[in-house]
Short mmCIF file of C-alpha atoms and ligand atoms in Angstrom, two decimals:
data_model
loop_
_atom_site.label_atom_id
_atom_site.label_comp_id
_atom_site.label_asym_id
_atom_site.label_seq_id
_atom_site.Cartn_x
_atom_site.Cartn_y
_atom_site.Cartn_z
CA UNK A 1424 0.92 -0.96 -78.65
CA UNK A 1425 -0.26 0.75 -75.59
CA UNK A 1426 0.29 -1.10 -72.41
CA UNK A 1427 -2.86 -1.77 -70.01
CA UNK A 1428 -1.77 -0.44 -66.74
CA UNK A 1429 -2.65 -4.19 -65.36
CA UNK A 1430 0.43 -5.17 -67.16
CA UNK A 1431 2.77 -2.45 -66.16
CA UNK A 1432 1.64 -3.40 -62.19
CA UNK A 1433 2.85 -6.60 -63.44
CA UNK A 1434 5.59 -6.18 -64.77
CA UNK A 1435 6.75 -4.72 -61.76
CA UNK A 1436 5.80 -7.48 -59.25
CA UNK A 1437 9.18 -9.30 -59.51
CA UNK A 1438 11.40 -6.62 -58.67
CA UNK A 1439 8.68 -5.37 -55.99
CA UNK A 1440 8.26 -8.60 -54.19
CA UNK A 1441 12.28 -8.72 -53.78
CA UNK A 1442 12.06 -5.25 -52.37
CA UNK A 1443 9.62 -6.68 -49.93
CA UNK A 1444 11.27 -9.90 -48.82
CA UNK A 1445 14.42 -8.03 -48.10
CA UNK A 1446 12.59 -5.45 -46.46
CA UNK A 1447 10.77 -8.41 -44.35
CA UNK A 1448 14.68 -9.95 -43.19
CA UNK A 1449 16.15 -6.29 -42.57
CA UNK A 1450 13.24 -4.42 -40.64
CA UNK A 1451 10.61 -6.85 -39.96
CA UNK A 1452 9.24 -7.01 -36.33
CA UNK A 1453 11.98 -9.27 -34.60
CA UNK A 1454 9.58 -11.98 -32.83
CA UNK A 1455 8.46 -12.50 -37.07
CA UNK A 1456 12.27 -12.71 -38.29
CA UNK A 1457 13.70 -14.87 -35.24
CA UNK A 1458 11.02 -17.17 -34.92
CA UNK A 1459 12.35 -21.11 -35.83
CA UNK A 1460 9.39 -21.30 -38.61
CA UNK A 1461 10.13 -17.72 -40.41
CA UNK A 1462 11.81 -19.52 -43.37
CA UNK A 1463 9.88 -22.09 -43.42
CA UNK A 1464 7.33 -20.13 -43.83
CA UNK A 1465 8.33 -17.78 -46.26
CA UNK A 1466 9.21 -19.53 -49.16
CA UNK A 1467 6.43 -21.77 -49.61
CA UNK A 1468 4.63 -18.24 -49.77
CA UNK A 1469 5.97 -16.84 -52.24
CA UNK A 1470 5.30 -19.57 -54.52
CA UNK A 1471 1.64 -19.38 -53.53
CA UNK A 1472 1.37 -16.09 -54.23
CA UNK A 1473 2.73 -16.34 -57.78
CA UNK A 1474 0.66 -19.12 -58.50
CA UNK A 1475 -2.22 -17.19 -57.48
CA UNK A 1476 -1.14 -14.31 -59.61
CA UNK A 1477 -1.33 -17.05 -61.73
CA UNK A 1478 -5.39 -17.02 -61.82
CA UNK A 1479 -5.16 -13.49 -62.71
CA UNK A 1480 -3.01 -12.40 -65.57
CA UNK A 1481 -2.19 -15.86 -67.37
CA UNK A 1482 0.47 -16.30 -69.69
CA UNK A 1483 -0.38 -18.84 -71.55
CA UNK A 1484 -3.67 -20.84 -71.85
CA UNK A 1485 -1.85 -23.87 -72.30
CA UNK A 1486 0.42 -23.84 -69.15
CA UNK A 1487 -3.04 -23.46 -66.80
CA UNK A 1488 -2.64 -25.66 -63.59
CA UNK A 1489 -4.73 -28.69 -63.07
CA UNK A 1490 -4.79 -31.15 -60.99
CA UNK A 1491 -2.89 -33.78 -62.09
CA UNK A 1492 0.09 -31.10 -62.19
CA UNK A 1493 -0.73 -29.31 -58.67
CA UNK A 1494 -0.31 -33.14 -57.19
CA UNK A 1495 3.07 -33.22 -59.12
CA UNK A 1496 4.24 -30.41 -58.03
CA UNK A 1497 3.29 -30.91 -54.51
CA UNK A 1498 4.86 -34.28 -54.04
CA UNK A 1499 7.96 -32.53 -55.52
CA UNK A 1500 7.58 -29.16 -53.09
CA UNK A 1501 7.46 -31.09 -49.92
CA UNK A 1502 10.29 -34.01 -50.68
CA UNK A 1503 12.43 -30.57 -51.33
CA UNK A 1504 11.69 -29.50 -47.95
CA UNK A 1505 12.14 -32.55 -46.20
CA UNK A 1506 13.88 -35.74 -47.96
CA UNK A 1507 16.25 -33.95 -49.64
CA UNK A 1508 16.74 -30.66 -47.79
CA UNK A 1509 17.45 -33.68 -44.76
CA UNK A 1510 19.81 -35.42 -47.14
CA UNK A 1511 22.04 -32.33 -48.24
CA UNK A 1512 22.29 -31.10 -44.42
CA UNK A 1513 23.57 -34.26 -43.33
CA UNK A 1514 25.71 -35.40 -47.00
CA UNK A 1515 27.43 -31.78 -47.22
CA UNK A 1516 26.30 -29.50 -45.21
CA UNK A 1517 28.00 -30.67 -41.74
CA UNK A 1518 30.74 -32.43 -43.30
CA UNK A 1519 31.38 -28.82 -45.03
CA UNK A 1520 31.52 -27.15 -41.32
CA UNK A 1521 33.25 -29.61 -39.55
CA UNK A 1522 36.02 -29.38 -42.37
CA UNK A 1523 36.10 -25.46 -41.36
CA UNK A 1524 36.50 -26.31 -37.81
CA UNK A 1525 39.37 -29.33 -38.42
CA UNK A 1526 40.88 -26.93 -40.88
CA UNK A 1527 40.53 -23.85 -39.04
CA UNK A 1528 38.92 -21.84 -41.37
CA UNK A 1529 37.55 -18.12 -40.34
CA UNK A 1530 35.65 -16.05 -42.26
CA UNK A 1531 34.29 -13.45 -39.51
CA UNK A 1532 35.24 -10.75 -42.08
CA UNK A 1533 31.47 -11.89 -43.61
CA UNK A 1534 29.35 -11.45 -40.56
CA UNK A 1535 31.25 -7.97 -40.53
CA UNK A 1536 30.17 -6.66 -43.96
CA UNK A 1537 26.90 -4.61 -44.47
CA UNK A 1538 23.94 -6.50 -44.42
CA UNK A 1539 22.78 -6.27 -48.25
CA UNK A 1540 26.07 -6.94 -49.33
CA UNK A 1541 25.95 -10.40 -47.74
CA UNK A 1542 22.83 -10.80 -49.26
CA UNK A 1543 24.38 -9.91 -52.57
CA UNK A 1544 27.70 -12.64 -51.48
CA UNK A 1545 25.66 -15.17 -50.38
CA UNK A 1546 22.94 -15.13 -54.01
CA UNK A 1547 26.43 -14.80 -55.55
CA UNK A 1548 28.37 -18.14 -54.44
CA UNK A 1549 25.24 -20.35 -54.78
CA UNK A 1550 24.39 -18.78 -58.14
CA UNK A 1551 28.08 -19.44 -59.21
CA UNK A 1552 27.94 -22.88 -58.13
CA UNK A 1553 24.07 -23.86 -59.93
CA UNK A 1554 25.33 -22.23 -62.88
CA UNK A 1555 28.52 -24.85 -63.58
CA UNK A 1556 26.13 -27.67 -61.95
CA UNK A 1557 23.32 -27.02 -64.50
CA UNK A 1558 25.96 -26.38 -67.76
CA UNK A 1559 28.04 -29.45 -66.83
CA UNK A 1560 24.36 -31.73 -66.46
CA UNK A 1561 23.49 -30.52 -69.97
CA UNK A 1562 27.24 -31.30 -70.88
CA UNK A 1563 27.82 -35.18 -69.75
CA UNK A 1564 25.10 -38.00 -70.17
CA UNK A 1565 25.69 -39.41 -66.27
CA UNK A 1566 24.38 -35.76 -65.27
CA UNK A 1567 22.32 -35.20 -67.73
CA UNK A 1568 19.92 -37.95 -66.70
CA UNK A 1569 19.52 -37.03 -63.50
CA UNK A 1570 18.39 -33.36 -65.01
CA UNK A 1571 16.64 -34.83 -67.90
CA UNK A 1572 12.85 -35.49 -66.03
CA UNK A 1573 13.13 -31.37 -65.39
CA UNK A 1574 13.20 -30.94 -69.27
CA UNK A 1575 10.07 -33.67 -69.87
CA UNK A 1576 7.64 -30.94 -67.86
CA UNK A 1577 5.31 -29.97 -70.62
CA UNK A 1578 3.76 -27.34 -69.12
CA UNK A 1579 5.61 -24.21 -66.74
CA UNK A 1580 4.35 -22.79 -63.22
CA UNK A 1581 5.46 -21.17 -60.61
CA UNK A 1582 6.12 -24.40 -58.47
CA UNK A 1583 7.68 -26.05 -61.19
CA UNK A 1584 10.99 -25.14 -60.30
CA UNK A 1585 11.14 -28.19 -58.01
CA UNK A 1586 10.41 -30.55 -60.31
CA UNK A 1587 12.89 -33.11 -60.92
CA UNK A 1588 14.89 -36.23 -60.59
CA UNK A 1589 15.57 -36.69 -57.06
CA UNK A 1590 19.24 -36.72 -57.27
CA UNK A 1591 19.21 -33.16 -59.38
CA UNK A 1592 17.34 -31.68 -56.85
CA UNK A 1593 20.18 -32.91 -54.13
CA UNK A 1594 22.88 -32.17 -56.61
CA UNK A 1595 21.42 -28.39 -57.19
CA UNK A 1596 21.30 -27.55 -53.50
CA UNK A 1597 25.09 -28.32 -53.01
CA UNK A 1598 26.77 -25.42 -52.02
CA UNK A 1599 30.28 -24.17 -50.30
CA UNK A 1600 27.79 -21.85 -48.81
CA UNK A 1601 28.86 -23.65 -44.76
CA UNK A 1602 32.21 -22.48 -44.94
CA UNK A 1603 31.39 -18.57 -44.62
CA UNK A 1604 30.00 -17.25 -41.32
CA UNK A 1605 26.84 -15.35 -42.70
CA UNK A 1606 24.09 -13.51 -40.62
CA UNK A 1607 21.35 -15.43 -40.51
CA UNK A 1608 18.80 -13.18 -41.49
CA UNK A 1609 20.95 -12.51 -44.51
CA UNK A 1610 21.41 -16.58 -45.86
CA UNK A 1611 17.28 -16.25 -45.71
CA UNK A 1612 16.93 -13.30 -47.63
CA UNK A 1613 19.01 -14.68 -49.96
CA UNK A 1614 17.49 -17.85 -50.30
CA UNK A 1615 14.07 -15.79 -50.31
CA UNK A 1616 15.43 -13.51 -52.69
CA UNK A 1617 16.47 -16.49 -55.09
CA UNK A 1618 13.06 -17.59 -54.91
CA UNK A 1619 11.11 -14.92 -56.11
CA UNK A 1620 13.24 -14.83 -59.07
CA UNK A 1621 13.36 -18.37 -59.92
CA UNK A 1622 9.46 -19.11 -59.55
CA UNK A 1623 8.89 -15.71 -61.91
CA UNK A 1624 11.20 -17.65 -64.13
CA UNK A 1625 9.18 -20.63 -64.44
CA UNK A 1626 5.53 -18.87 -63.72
CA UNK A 1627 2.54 -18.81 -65.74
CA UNK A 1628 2.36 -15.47 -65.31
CA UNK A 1629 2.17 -12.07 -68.03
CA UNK A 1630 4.74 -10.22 -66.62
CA UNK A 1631 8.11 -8.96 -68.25
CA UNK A 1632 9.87 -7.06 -65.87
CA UNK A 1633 12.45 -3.75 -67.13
CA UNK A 1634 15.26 -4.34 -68.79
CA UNK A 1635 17.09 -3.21 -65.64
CA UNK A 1636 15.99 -6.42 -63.87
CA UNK A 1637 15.98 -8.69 -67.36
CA UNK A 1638 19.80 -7.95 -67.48
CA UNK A 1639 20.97 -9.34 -64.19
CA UNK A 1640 17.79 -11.76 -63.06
CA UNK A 1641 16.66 -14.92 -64.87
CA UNK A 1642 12.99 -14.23 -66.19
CA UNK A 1643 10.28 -16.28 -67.66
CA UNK A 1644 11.63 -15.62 -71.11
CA UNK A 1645 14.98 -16.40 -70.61
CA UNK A 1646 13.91 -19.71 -68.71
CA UNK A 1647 11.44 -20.93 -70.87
CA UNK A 1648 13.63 -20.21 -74.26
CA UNK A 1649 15.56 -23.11 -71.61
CA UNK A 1650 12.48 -25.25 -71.72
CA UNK A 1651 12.00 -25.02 -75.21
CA UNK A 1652 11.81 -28.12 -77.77
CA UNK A 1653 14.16 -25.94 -79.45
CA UNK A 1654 17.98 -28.45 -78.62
CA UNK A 1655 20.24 -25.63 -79.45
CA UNK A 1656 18.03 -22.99 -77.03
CA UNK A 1657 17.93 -25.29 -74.23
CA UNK A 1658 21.88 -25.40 -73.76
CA UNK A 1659 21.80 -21.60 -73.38
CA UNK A 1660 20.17 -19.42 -69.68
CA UNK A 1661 21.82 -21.77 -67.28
CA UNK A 1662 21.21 -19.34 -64.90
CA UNK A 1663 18.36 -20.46 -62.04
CA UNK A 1664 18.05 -16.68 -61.03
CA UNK A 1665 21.38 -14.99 -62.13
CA UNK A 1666 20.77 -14.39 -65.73
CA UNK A 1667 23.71 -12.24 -65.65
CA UNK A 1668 26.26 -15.17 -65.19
CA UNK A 1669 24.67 -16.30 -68.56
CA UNK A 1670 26.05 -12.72 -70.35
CA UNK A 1671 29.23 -13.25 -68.76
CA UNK A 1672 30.11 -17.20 -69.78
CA UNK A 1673 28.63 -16.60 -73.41
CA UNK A 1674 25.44 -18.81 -72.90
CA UNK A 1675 22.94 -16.46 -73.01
CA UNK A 1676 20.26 -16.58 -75.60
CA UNK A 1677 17.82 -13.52 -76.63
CA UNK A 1678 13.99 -15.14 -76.86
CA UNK A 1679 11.53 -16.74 -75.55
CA UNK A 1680 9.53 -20.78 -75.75
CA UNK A 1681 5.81 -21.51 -75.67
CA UNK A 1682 6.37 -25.17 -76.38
CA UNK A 1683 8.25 -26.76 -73.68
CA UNK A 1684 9.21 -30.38 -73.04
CA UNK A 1685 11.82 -32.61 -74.48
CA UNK A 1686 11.93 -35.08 -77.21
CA UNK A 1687 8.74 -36.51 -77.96
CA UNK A 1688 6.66 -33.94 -75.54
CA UNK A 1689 5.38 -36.96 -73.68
CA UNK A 1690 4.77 -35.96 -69.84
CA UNK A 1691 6.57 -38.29 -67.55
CA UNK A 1692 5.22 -39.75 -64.47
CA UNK A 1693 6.60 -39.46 -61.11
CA UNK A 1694 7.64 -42.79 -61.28
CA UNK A 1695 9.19 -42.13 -64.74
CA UNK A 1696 10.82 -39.26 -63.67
CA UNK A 1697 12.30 -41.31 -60.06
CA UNK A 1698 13.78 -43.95 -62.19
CA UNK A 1699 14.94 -42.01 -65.57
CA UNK A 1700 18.54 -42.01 -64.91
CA UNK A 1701 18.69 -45.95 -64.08
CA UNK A 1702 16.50 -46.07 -67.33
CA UNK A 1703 19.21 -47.16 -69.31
CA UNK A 1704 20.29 -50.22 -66.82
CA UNK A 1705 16.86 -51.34 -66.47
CA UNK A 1706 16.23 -51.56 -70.14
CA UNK A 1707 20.03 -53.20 -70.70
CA UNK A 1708 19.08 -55.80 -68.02
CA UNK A 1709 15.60 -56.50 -69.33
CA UNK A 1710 16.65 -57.11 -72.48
CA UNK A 1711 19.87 -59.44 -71.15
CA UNK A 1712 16.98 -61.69 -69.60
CA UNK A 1713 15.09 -61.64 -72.13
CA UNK A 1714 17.80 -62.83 -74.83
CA UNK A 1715 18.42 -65.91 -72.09
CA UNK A 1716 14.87 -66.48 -71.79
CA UNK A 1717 14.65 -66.92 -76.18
CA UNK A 1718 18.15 -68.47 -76.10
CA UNK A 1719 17.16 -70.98 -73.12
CA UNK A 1720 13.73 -71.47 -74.97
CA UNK A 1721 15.63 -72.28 -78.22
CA UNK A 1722 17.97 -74.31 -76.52
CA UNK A 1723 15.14 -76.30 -75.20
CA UNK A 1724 13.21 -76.37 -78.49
CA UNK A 1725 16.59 -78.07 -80.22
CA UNK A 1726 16.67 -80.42 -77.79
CA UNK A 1727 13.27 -81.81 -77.41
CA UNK A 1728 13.10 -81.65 -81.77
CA UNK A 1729 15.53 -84.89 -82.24
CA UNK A 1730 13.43 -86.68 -79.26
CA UNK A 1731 10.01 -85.83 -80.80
CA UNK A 1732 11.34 -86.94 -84.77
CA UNK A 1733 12.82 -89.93 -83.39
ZN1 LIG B 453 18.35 -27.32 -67.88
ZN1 LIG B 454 13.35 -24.98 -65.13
#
């Protein structure tokens, strides 16, 4: 079938929007790039912009945004950027560096290499690191309920990437990342770079980039085979946006889901998603009191029997 030339733009928007974020951190105007608020900035962007590209060349029907979802996913997007991005600077990220000052660590030979390849290091090592942390949370039940709420989502969009339990989404920003001295312009573009990829991957969007990209970056189809009811699809494309490390570990699956969501389908709350990996204590506990509550009930009921046949 003949492809409209709306999809082949498409289909190219991934790989072109990378090509522009990296040509933002490289050449953009310096008082844009320096500025405190650049990054701030720039990634909540580029999930805008997919989620308006969103409103114009839809995937599927069934994934359209509303507004019980866009409130979701907001709660989610801003907790990421404060809460926990707070929590992981101050649990790991200056314990890291002080441990490379104490231990005398240097890794100037970074800051020396070209620009793009410390883009490429940097996408590399936190890749590396989200790969093992997402196989081993589909791999061992204490992990796995803290990823589990990510896997309820019933519906996929290009902000869903940060929904999730509130310890996955500190757990998935760990990094050794602190130990190597990186340009800064070159951690952002990574970051940025990661982002494009990763809200693609989880976008309501019709676009299926070459097979050039689909080979080394995570896209939609790879991710939402992950999302699928299917069990035995959803423990293959670890990858968040290195598809690649999927080819080279033996996880990767060929395919694509329309259906996502896990078990039942039914669409957890954020309250249901907060609590979902003490689940399993709350319910053991509940049902301890209630077994003394019957047994103290029973207890009462054999002792007031004798009194009331006497
Ligand atoms: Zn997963
Ligand atoms: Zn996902």
């Amino acid at each position: 079938m003949q492809k409209s030339i709306k999809d082949r733009v498409f289909n190219l928007l991934p790989p072109a929007m990378i090509a522009m974020v990296l040509a933002f951190w490289a050449f953009g105007p310096k008082a844009l790039v320096d500025h405190p608020w650049a990054f701030t900035i720039t990634s909540p962007l580029i999930v805008i912009a997919v989620l308006l590209l969103e409103r114009v060349s839809e995937r599927h029907a069934g994934w359209r945004m509303n507004r019980q979802e866009f409130f979701t996913d907001l709660y989610y997007s801003v907790l990421s950027a404060t809460v926990i991005f707070w929590l992981t600077q101050k649990l790991a990220e200056d314990p890291l560096k002080a441990a490379k000052v104490a231990l005398g660590i240097k890794t100037d030979w970074v800051m020396q290499m070209p620009w793009l390849a410390q883009v490429m290091l940097a996408i590399f090592l936190l890749e590396f690191g989200q790969y093992w942390m997402h196989r081993l949370m589909h791999n061992w039940t204490p992990f796995w309920l803290t990823h589990a709420p990510h896997h309820h989502i019933t519906q996929l969009n290009a902000a869903k990437g940060a929904v999730g339990n509130p310890i996955e989404l500190f757990l998935i920003s760990l990094s050794v990342l602190a130990l190597f001295d990186f340009n800064d312009t070159a951690l952002f573009a990574a970051f940025n770079v990661m982002g494009v990829i990763a809200v693609f991957a989880h976008a309501n969007v019709r676009s299926d980039p070459p097979i050039w990209y689909s080979f080394f970056f995570t896209t939609i189809r790879h991710h939402s085979l992950h999302h699928s009811t299917d069990y035995l699809s959803t423990r293959c494309n670890y990858g968040n946006s290195l598809i690649l490390l999927d080819r080279i570990f033996g996880t990767y699956k060929e395919g694509e889901g329309v259906l996502v969501g896990q078990d039942d389908r039914r669409r957890l709350s954020i309250r249901e998603q907060t609590l979902f990996p003490f689940q399993p204590m709350i319910d053991r506990y509940k049902t301890r009191r209630a077994a003394s509550r019957t047994g103290g009930e029973l207890a009462a009921n054999d002792q007031s029997e004798p009194a009331a046949t006497a």
